[in-house]
mmCIF file of C-alpha atoms and ligand atoms in Angstrom:
data_model
loop_
_atom_site.group_PDB
_atom_site.id
_atom_site.type_symbol
_atom_site.label_atom_id
_atom_site.label_comp_id
_atom_site.label_asym_id
_atom_site.label_seq_id
_atom_site.Cartn_x
_atom_site.Cartn_y
_atom_site.Cartn_z
ATOM 1 C CA UNK A 1 10.072 -13.692 -12.488
ATOM 2 C CA UNK A 2 12.884 -12.146 -14.843
ATOM 3 C CA UNK A 3 12.343 -8.745 -15.620
ATOM 4 C CA UNK A 4 10.797 -8.112 -19.005
ATOM 5 C CA UNK A 5 13.585 -5.528 -21.113
ATOM 6 C CA UNK A 6 10.591 -4.063 -22.720
ATOM 7 C CA UNK A 7 7.696 -3.633 -20.277
ATOM 8 C CA UNK A 8 6.149 -0.429 -19.352
ATOM 9 C CA UNK A 9 7.938 -0.700 -16.077
ATOM 10 C CA UNK A 10 11.505 -0.909 -18.025
ATOM 11 C CA UNK A 11 14.340 1.456 -16.291
ATOM 12 C CA UNK A 12 12.229 2.105 -13.421
ATOM 13 C CA UNK A 13 13.714 2.124 -10.241
ATOM 14 C CA UNK A 14 10.943 1.054 -7.425
ATOM 15 C CA UNK A 15 11.114 1.034 -3.647
ATOM 16 C CA UNK A 16 8.019 -1.078 -2.520
ATOM 17 C CA UNK A 17 6.842 -1.634 0.880
ATOM 18 C CA UNK A 18 5.247 -4.865 2.062
ATOM 19 C CA UNK A 19 6.317 -8.213 1.135
ATOM 20 C CA UNK A 20 3.382 -10.242 1.486
ATOM 21 C CA UNK A 21 -0.033 -10.141 -0.034
ATOM 22 C CA UNK A 22 -0.787 -7.355 -2.452
ATOM 23 C CA UNK A 23 2.705 -5.875 -2.083
ATOM 24 C CA UNK A 24 4.563 -9.181 -3.197
ATOM 25 C CA UNK A 25 1.991 -9.617 -5.777
ATOM 26 C CA UNK A 26 2.994 -5.979 -6.886
ATOM 27 C CA UNK A 27 6.795 -6.686 -6.513
ATOM 28 C CA UNK A 28 5.996 -9.724 -8.789
ATOM 29 C CA UNK A 29 4.067 -7.395 -11.203
ATOM 30 C CA UNK A 30 6.682 -4.618 -11.545
ATOM 31 C CA UNK A 31 9.651 -6.887 -11.742
ATOM 32 C CA UNK A 32 7.871 -8.556 -14.684
ATOM 33 C CA UNK A 33 7.123 -5.186 -16.389
ATOM 34 C CA UNK A 34 10.815 -4.645 -16.253
ATOM 35 C CA UNK A 35 11.223 -2.321 -13.190
ATOM 36 C CA UNK A 36 14.032 -2.837 -10.706
ATOM 37 C CA UNK A 37 12.466 -3.460 -7.076
ATOM 38 C CA UNK A 38 13.709 -2.827 -3.781
ATOM 39 C CA UNK A 39 11.457 -4.214 -0.960
ATOM 40 C CA UNK A 40 10.782 -3.027 2.713
ATOM 41 C CA UNK A 41 8.865 -5.186 5.260
ATOM 42 C CA UNK A 42 9.516 -5.536 8.858
ATOM 43 C CA UNK A 43 9.184 -9.463 8.716
ATOM 44 C CA UNK A 44 12.447 -10.865 7.453
ATOM 45 C CA UNK A 45 10.950 -14.369 6.517
ATOM 46 C CA UNK A 46 8.828 -12.494 3.963
ATOM 47 C CA UNK A 47 11.568 -10.480 2.571
ATOM 48 C CA UNK A 48 13.577 -13.443 2.305
ATOM 49 C CA UNK A 49 11.173 -15.548 0.794
ATOM 50 C CA UNK A 50 9.863 -12.746 -1.906
ATOM 51 C CA UNK A 51 13.679 -12.159 -2.812
ATOM 52 C CA UNK A 52 14.347 -15.656 -3.211
ATOM 53 C CA UNK A 53 11.308 -16.345 -5.405
ATOM 54 C CA UNK A 54 11.628 -12.972 -7.702
ATOM 55 C CA UNK A 55 15.475 -12.854 -8.775
ATOM 56 C CA UNK A 56 16.838 -9.415 -9.168
ATOM 57 C CA UNK A 57 14.631 -8.300 -6.271
ATOM 58 C CA UNK A 58 16.327 -7.245 -3.257
ATOM 59 C CA UNK A 59 15.329 -5.955 0.128
ATOM 60 C CA UNK A 60 15.667 -4.742 3.538
ATOM 61 C CA UNK A 61 13.762 -6.103 6.933
ATOM 62 C CA UNK A 62 12.995 -3.609 9.894
ATOM 63 C CA UNK A 63 9.969 -1.194 11.037
ATOM 64 C CA UNK A 64 8.998 1.560 8.696
ATOM 65 C CA UNK A 65 7.349 3.293 11.322
ATOM 66 C CA UNK A 66 10.752 3.535 12.699
ATOM 67 C CA UNK A 67 12.281 6.947 11.078
ATOM 68 C CA UNK A 68 15.735 5.540 11.605
ATOM 69 C CA UNK A 69 15.088 2.548 9.679
ATOM 70 C CA UNK A 70 12.604 4.086 7.174
ATOM 71 C CA UNK A 71 15.393 6.737 6.348
ATOM 72 C CA UNK A 72 17.794 3.954 6.101
ATOM 73 C CA UNK A 73 15.973 1.813 3.925
ATOM 74 C CA UNK A 74 15.263 4.836 1.268
ATOM 75 C CA UNK A 75 19.342 5.479 1.526
ATOM 76 C CA UNK A 76 19.838 1.737 0.857
ATOM 77 C CA UNK A 77 17.260 1.624 -2.026
ATOM 78 C CA UNK A 78 19.027 4.855 -3.642
ATOM 79 C CA UNK A 79 22.460 3.206 -3.455
ATOM 80 C CA UNK A 80 21.473 -0.370 -4.828
ATOM 81 C CA UNK A 81 19.025 0.791 -7.536
ATOM 82 C CA UNK A 82 21.235 3.644 -8.303
ATOM 83 C CA UNK A 83 17.979 6.213 -7.849
ATOM 84 C CA UNK A 84 14.688 6.104 -7.375
ATOM 85 C CA UNK A 85 11.785 6.751 -9.687
ATOM 86 C CA UNK A 86 8.692 5.342 -7.808
ATOM 87 C CA UNK A 87 7.814 4.812 -4.162
ATOM 88 C CA UNK A 88 5.169 2.155 -3.577
ATOM 89 C CA UNK A 89 3.475 2.003 0.326
ATOM 90 C CA UNK A 90 1.481 -0.959 0.659
ATOM 91 C CA UNK A 91 2.909 -2.260 4.038
ATOM 92 C CA UNK A 92 0.414 -1.884 6.715
ATOM 93 C CA UNK A 93 -1.857 -3.902 9.149
ATOM 94 C CA UNK A 94 -5.098 -4.555 10.817
ATOM 95 C CA UNK A 95 -5.239 -3.385 14.155
ATOM 96 C CA UNK A 96 -7.927 -5.719 15.682
ATOM 97 C CA UNK A 97 -5.162 -8.007 17.719
ATOM 98 C CA UNK A 98 -3.418 -4.656 19.192
ATOM 99 C CA UNK A 99 -6.873 -3.616 20.195
ATOM 100 C CA UNK A 100 -8.559 -1.644 17.276
ATOM 101 C CA UNK A 101 -12.582 -1.781 17.058
ATOM 102 C CA UNK A 102 -15.570 0.144 17.275
ATOM 103 C CA UNK A 103 -14.611 3.556 18.642
ATOM 104 C CA UNK A 104 -16.270 2.795 21.986
ATOM 105 C CA UNK A 105 -14.604 -0.343 22.916
ATOM 106 C CA UNK A 106 -11.115 0.512 21.174
ATOM 107 C CA UNK A 107 -7.845 1.062 23.204
ATOM 108 C CA UNK A 108 -5.421 4.165 22.717
ATOM 109 C CA UNK A 109 -2.855 1.361 22.209
ATOM 110 C CA UNK A 110 -4.648 -0.118 19.068
ATOM 111 C CA UNK A 111 -5.189 3.576 17.831
ATOM 112 C CA UNK A 112 -1.358 3.924 18.257
ATOM 113 C CA UNK A 113 -0.305 0.431 16.766
ATOM 114 C CA UNK A 114 -2.535 0.647 13.539
ATOM 115 C CA UNK A 115 -1.658 5.009 12.938
ATOM 116 C CA UNK A 116 2.585 3.390 13.813
ATOM 117 C CA UNK A 117 2.061 0.976 10.813
ATOM 118 C CA UNK A 118 -0.301 2.395 8.187
ATOM 119 C CA UNK A 119 0.347 6.361 8.257
ATOM 120 C CA UNK A 120 3.060 6.849 10.083
ATOM 121 C CA UNK A 121 5.356 4.295 7.840
ATOM 122 C CA UNK A 122 3.473 5.651 4.639
ATOM 123 C CA UNK A 123 4.819 9.405 6.020
ATOM 124 C CA UNK A 124 8.066 8.236 6.868
ATOM 125 C CA UNK A 125 8.819 6.540 3.205
ATOM 126 C CA UNK A 126 7.228 9.574 1.487
ATOM 127 C CA UNK A 127 9.342 12.227 3.611
ATOM 128 C CA UNK A 128 12.771 10.585 2.761
ATOM 129 C CA UNK A 129 11.913 8.929 -0.601
ATOM 130 C CA UNK A 130 10.593 11.992 -1.842
ATOM 131 C CA UNK A 131 13.920 13.816 -1.700
ATOM 132 C CA UNK A 132 15.558 12.027 -4.838
ATOM 133 C CA UNK A 133 12.453 12.722 -6.691
ATOM 134 C CA UNK A 134 12.328 16.324 -6.264
ATOM 135 C CA UNK A 135 16.115 16.558 -7.142
ATOM 136 C CA UNK A 136 15.497 15.009 -10.555
ATOM 137 C CA UNK A 137 11.960 16.403 -10.608
ATOM 138 C CA UNK A 138 10.276 13.467 -12.107
ATOM 139 C CA UNK A 139 8.567 10.480 -10.192
ATOM 140 C CA UNK A 140 5.502 8.715 -8.894
ATOM 141 C CA UNK A 141 4.278 7.709 -5.706
ATOM 142 C CA UNK A 142 1.412 5.187 -5.150
ATOM 143 C CA UNK A 143 -0.037 4.576 -1.476
ATOM 144 C CA UNK A 144 -2.704 1.876 -0.308
ATOM 145 C CA UNK A 145 -5.821 3.097 1.608
ATOM 146 C CA UNK A 146 -8.876 1.514 1.603
ATOM 147 C CA UNK A 147 -12.791 1.667 0.595
ATOM 148 C CA UNK A 148 -13.007 1.406 4.369
ATOM 149 C CA UNK A 149 -12.165 4.862 4.424
ATOM 150 C CA UNK A 150 -15.106 6.026 3.038
ATOM 151 C CA UNK A 151 -17.502 3.062 2.756
ATOM 152 C CA UNK A 152 -17.902 1.358 5.885
ATOM 153 C CA UNK A 153 -19.305 -1.658 6.696
ATOM 154 C CA UNK A 154 -20.190 -1.480 10.241
ATOM 155 C CA UNK A 155 -21.604 -5.068 10.356
ATOM 156 C CA UNK A 156 -18.206 -6.740 9.512
ATOM 157 C CA UNK A 157 -15.292 -4.676 9.740
ATOM 158 C CA UNK A 158 -15.811 -1.752 12.280
ATOM 159 C CA UNK A 159 -12.145 -0.901 13.086
ATOM 160 C CA UNK A 160 -12.393 2.811 13.341
ATOM 161 C CA UNK A 161 -8.388 3.368 14.034
ATOM 162 C CA UNK A 162 -8.134 1.497 10.804
ATOM 163 C CA UNK A 163 -10.738 3.422 8.683
ATOM 164 C CA UNK A 164 -9.095 6.561 10.158
ATOM 165 C CA UNK A 165 -5.754 5.789 9.399
ATOM 166 C CA UNK A 166 -6.679 5.091 5.724
ATOM 167 C CA UNK A 167 -8.751 8.092 5.245
ATOM 168 C CA UNK A 168 -5.751 10.040 6.344
ATOM 169 C CA UNK A 169 -3.756 8.164 3.540
ATOM 170 C CA UNK A 170 -6.116 9.232 0.747
ATOM 171 C CA UNK A 171 -5.900 12.983 2.417
ATOM 172 C CA UNK A 172 -2.362 12.923 2.246
ATOM 173 C CA UNK A 173 -2.088 11.404 -1.008
ATOM 174 C CA UNK A 174 -4.529 14.111 -2.687
ATOM 175 C CA UNK A 175 -2.554 17.057 -0.910
ATOM 176 C CA UNK A 176 0.928 15.917 -1.783
ATOM 177 C CA UNK A 177 -0.436 15.479 -5.291
ATOM 178 C CA UNK A 178 -1.261 19.385 -4.973
ATOM 179 C CA UNK A 179 1.747 20.189 -3.958
ATOM 180 C CA UNK A 180 4.250 18.208 -5.920
ATOM 181 C CA UNK A 181 2.215 18.325 -9.322
ATOM 182 C CA UNK A 182 4.612 21.475 -10.874
ATOM 183 C CA UNK A 183 7.651 19.234 -9.705
ATOM 184 C CA UNK A 184 6.555 16.388 -12.108
ATOM 185 C CA UNK A 185 5.612 14.163 -9.254
ATOM 186 C CA UNK A 186 2.162 12.349 -9.399
ATOM 187 C CA UNK A 187 0.929 10.687 -6.078
ATOM 188 C CA UNK A 188 -2.102 8.440 -6.414
ATOM 189 C CA UNK A 189 -3.609 5.742 -4.130
ATOM 190 C CA UNK A 190 -5.213 2.551 -4.522
ATOM 191 C CA UNK A 191 -8.266 1.888 -2.422
ATOM 192 C CA UNK A 192 -8.914 -2.011 -2.220
ATOM 193 C CA UNK A 193 -12.146 -3.943 -1.084
ATOM 194 C CA UNK A 194 -11.476 -7.344 0.569
ATOM 195 C CA UNK A 195 -8.746 -9.174 -0.898
ATOM 196 C CA UNK A 196 -7.556 -12.473 -0.320
ATOM 197 C CA UNK A 197 -4.144 -12.409 1.615
ATOM 198 C CA UNK A 198 -3.106 -13.123 5.340
ATOM 199 C CA UNK A 199 -4.397 -9.957 6.703
ATOM 200 C CA UNK A 200 -7.957 -10.752 5.911
ATOM 201 C CA UNK A 201 -7.872 -14.726 6.711
ATOM 202 C CA UNK A 202 -10.578 -13.850 9.682
ATOM 203 C CA UNK A 203 -12.889 -12.384 7.198
ATOM 204 C CA UNK A 204 -12.305 -15.084 4.433
ATOM 205 C CA UNK A 205 -12.967 -17.829 6.930
ATOM 206 C CA UNK A 206 -16.218 -16.130 8.018
ATOM 207 C CA UNK A 207 -19.311 -17.701 6.088
ATOM 208 C CA UNK A 208 -21.214 -14.410 7.119
ATOM 209 C CA UNK A 209 -18.754 -12.359 5.527
ATOM 210 C CA UNK A 210 -18.043 -14.212 2.273
ATOM 211 C CA UNK A 211 -21.929 -13.970 1.759
ATOM 212 C CA UNK A 212 -21.794 -10.100 2.614
ATOM 213 C CA UNK A 213 -19.065 -10.024 -0.090
ATOM 214 C CA UNK A 214 -21.565 -11.784 -2.346
ATOM 215 C CA UNK A 215 -23.404 -8.555 -2.739
ATOM 216 C CA UNK A 216 -20.738 -6.079 -1.782
ATOM 217 C CA UNK A 217 -18.346 -6.838 -4.196
ATOM 218 C CA UNK A 218 -20.591 -8.025 -6.860
ATOM 219 C CA UNK A 219 -18.335 -8.261 -9.990
ATOM 220 C CA UNK A 220 -17.212 -11.362 -8.705
ATOM 221 C CA UNK A 221 -19.020 -12.323 -5.511
ATOM 222 C CA UNK A 222 -15.972 -12.916 -3.879
ATOM 223 C CA UNK A 223 -12.707 -11.591 -2.217
ATOM 224 C CA UNK A 224 -10.301 -10.236 -4.791
ATOM 225 C CA UNK A 225 -6.915 -11.420 -5.713
ATOM 226 C CA UNK A 226 -3.665 -9.611 -4.692
ATOM 227 C CA UNK A 227 -2.903 -9.227 -8.500
ATOM 228 C CA UNK A 228 -5.912 -7.502 -9.298
ATOM 229 C CA UNK A 229 -4.441 -4.465 -6.759
ATOM 230 C CA UNK A 230 -0.963 -5.275 -8.140
ATOM 231 C CA UNK A 231 -2.092 -4.276 -11.512
ATOM 232 C CA UNK A 232 -3.637 -0.954 -10.548
ATOM 233 C CA UNK A 233 -0.905 -0.286 -8.530
ATOM 234 C CA UNK A 234 1.470 -1.039 -11.964
ATOM 235 C CA UNK A 235 -0.668 1.460 -13.887
ATOM 236 C CA UNK A 236 -0.430 4.093 -11.913
ATOM 237 C CA UNK A 237 3.460 3.959 -11.104
ATOM 238 C CA UNK A 238 4.078 3.286 -14.965
ATOM 239 C CA UNK A 239 4.169 6.076 -17.440
ATOM 240 C CA UNK A 240 0.787 4.872 -18.999
ATOM 241 C CA UNK A 241 -0.773 7.045 -16.072
ATOM 242 C CA UNK A 242 1.478 10.256 -17.119
ATOM 243 C CA UNK A 243 -1.276 12.774 -16.555
ATOM 244 C CA UNK A 244 -3.229 11.044 -13.719
ATOM 245 C CA UNK A 245 -2.534 12.223 -10.436
ATOM 246 C CA UNK A 246 -4.244 12.775 -6.898
ATOM 247 C CA UNK A 247 -6.329 9.716 -7.632
ATOM 248 C CA UNK A 248 -7.879 7.264 -5.332
ATOM 249 C CA UNK A 249 -8.193 4.147 -7.443
ATOM 250 C CA UNK A 250 -10.776 1.960 -5.948
ATOM 251 C CA UNK A 251 -10.192 -1.805 -6.688
ATOM 252 C CA UNK A 252 -13.119 -3.386 -5.067
ATOM 253 C CA UNK A 253 -15.188 -5.254 -7.194
ATOM 254 C CA UNK A 254 -17.969 -2.589 -6.872
ATOM 255 C CA UNK A 255 -17.862 -2.330 -3.188
ATOM 256 C CA UNK A 256 -18.820 1.556 -2.989
ATOM 257 C CA UNK A 257 -21.480 1.491 -5.838
ATOM 258 C CA UNK A 258 -23.320 -1.762 -4.693
ATOM 259 C CA UNK A 259 -25.520 -0.084 -2.342
HETATM 260 N N1 LIG B 1 -6.363 -7.647 2.063
HETATM 261 C C1 LIG B 1 -7.331 -6.891 2.249
HETATM 262 O O1 LIG B 1 -8.640 -6.975 2.379
HETATM 263 C C2 LIG B 1 -6.751 -5.195 2.321
HETATM 264 C C3 LIG B 1 -7.910 -4.294 1.891
HETATM 265 C C4 LIG B 1 -7.758 -2.926 1.825
HETATM 266 C C5 LIG B 1 -6.776 -2.367 2.212
HETATM 267 N N2 LIG B 1 -5.524 -3.367 2.419
HETATM 268 C C6 LIG B 1 -4.102 -2.749 2.456
HETATM 269 O O2 LIG B 1 -3.379 -3.221 1.570
HETATM 270 C C7 LIG B 1 -1.997 -3.527 2.097
HETATM 271 C C8 LIG B 1 -1.373 -4.567 2.248
HETATM 272 O O3 LIG B 1 -2.108 -5.748 2.800
HETATM 273 P P1 LIG B 1 -2.006 -7.419 2.727
HETATM 274 O O4 LIG B 1 -3.454 -7.641 2.651
HETATM 275 O O5 LIG B 1 -1.080 -7.613 1.587
HETATM 276 O O6 LIG B 1 -1.656 -7.815 3.930
HETATM 277 P P2 LIG B 1 -0.590 -8.791 4.282
HETATM 278 O O7 LIG B 1 -0.271 -8.910 5.979
HETATM 279 O O8 LIG B 1 -0.257 -9.904 3.601
HETATM 280 O O9 LIG B 1 1.076 -8.089 4.232
HETATM 281 C C9 LIG B 1 1.126 -6.655 4.596
HETATM 282 C C10 LIG B 1 2.799 -6.447 4.645
HETATM 283 O O10 LIG B 1 3.021 -5.240 5.459
HETATM 284 C C11 LIG B 1 4.042 -5.216 6.707
HETATM 285 N N3 LIG B 1 4.016 -4.366 7.401
HETATM 286 C C12 LIG B 1 3.408 -4.080 8.304
HETATM 287 N N4 LIG B 1 3.505 -2.773 9.155
HETATM 288 C C13 LIG B 1 4.700 -2.660 8.832
HETATM 289 C C14 LIG B 1 5.870 -1.657 9.031
HETATM 290 N N5 LIG B 1 5.418 -0.896 10.127
HETATM 291 N N6 LIG B 1 6.893 -1.802 8.791
HETATM 292 C C15 LIG B 1 7.528 -2.435 7.622
HETATM 293 N N7 LIG B 1 6.612 -3.639 7.490
HETATM 294 C C16 LIG B 1 5.284 -3.636 7.838
HETATM 295 C C17 LIG B 1 3.587 -6.660 7.224
HETATM 296 O O11 LIG B 1 4.689 -7.373 7.766
HETATM 297 C C18 LIG B 1 3.329 -7.455 5.659
HETATM 298 O O12 LIG B 1 4.115 -8.166 5.516
HETATM 299 C C19 LIG B 1 -2.168 -2.858 3.714
HETATM 300 O O13 LIG B 1 -1.740 -1.547 3.826
HETATM 301 C C20 LIG B 1 -3.631 -2.930 3.985
HETATM 302 O O14 LIG B 1 -4.108 -2.261 5.030
HETATM 303 C C21 LIG B 1 -5.674 -4.699 2.281
#
């Protein structure tokens, strides 16, 4: 998608993590609205596919829980884009295959994998990415939490490390918003409901989950689209949200008001 010169993200230089699902949709949105976008993801094929599909978008492949890679990705984005205005943390995973689950069944390895990929990666991108924002005393950060952090669904989504990692991302978001508001840096998060991406393939294929969503996401009664979340990310990243900080913006078709 070509960048739109007069779009609401015109002139914004964005480091975005996550090259699939919600991250890919956000890259397309932000690019379409005029941003310069640098993407980081640990899957080189997803980086290649996204950069191939979105002319002008560039990226780097590596594990953002690895401090050296996270620091290097921020540095490469800074050099490539000529500066940074926005950080968007979307990369993350469900730890089910590593042993996440209800706490009495979960493994310590599952816990560590979830914290590494969801929380530590978000922390490290914030840790290094906020430095240029502080220098210019201006910028926006958008993190990705989840409705499961505060509105559980024990019957279908009892992955407690995942919920804890997303709750910690919400807390990090609000604490950072408080600390950096006077520096001109806004920090917000989106909290998606169930969205149709690779990550939620198991849930999308389960008739019981789909029946559950008819009540839990009553706006459509179905999984959301990645672009539903991308729209909220783009809003929070843009100057249209210039008086908005410390917000956890739920994008869920009504998940937390449904019951
Ligand atoms: N899909 C949903 O229903 C849903 C709901 C709530 C929150 N979320 C959150 O949205 C975000 C995006 O998920 P998605 O649904 O687009 O899934 P996805 O699997 O399509 O994309 C996630 C991407 O993050 C990358 N990634 C994971 N850990 C990484 C790491 N340590 N370093 C670099 N890259 C890493 C993966 O390689 C993948 O490309 C995640 O944080 C997820 O927790 C998703």
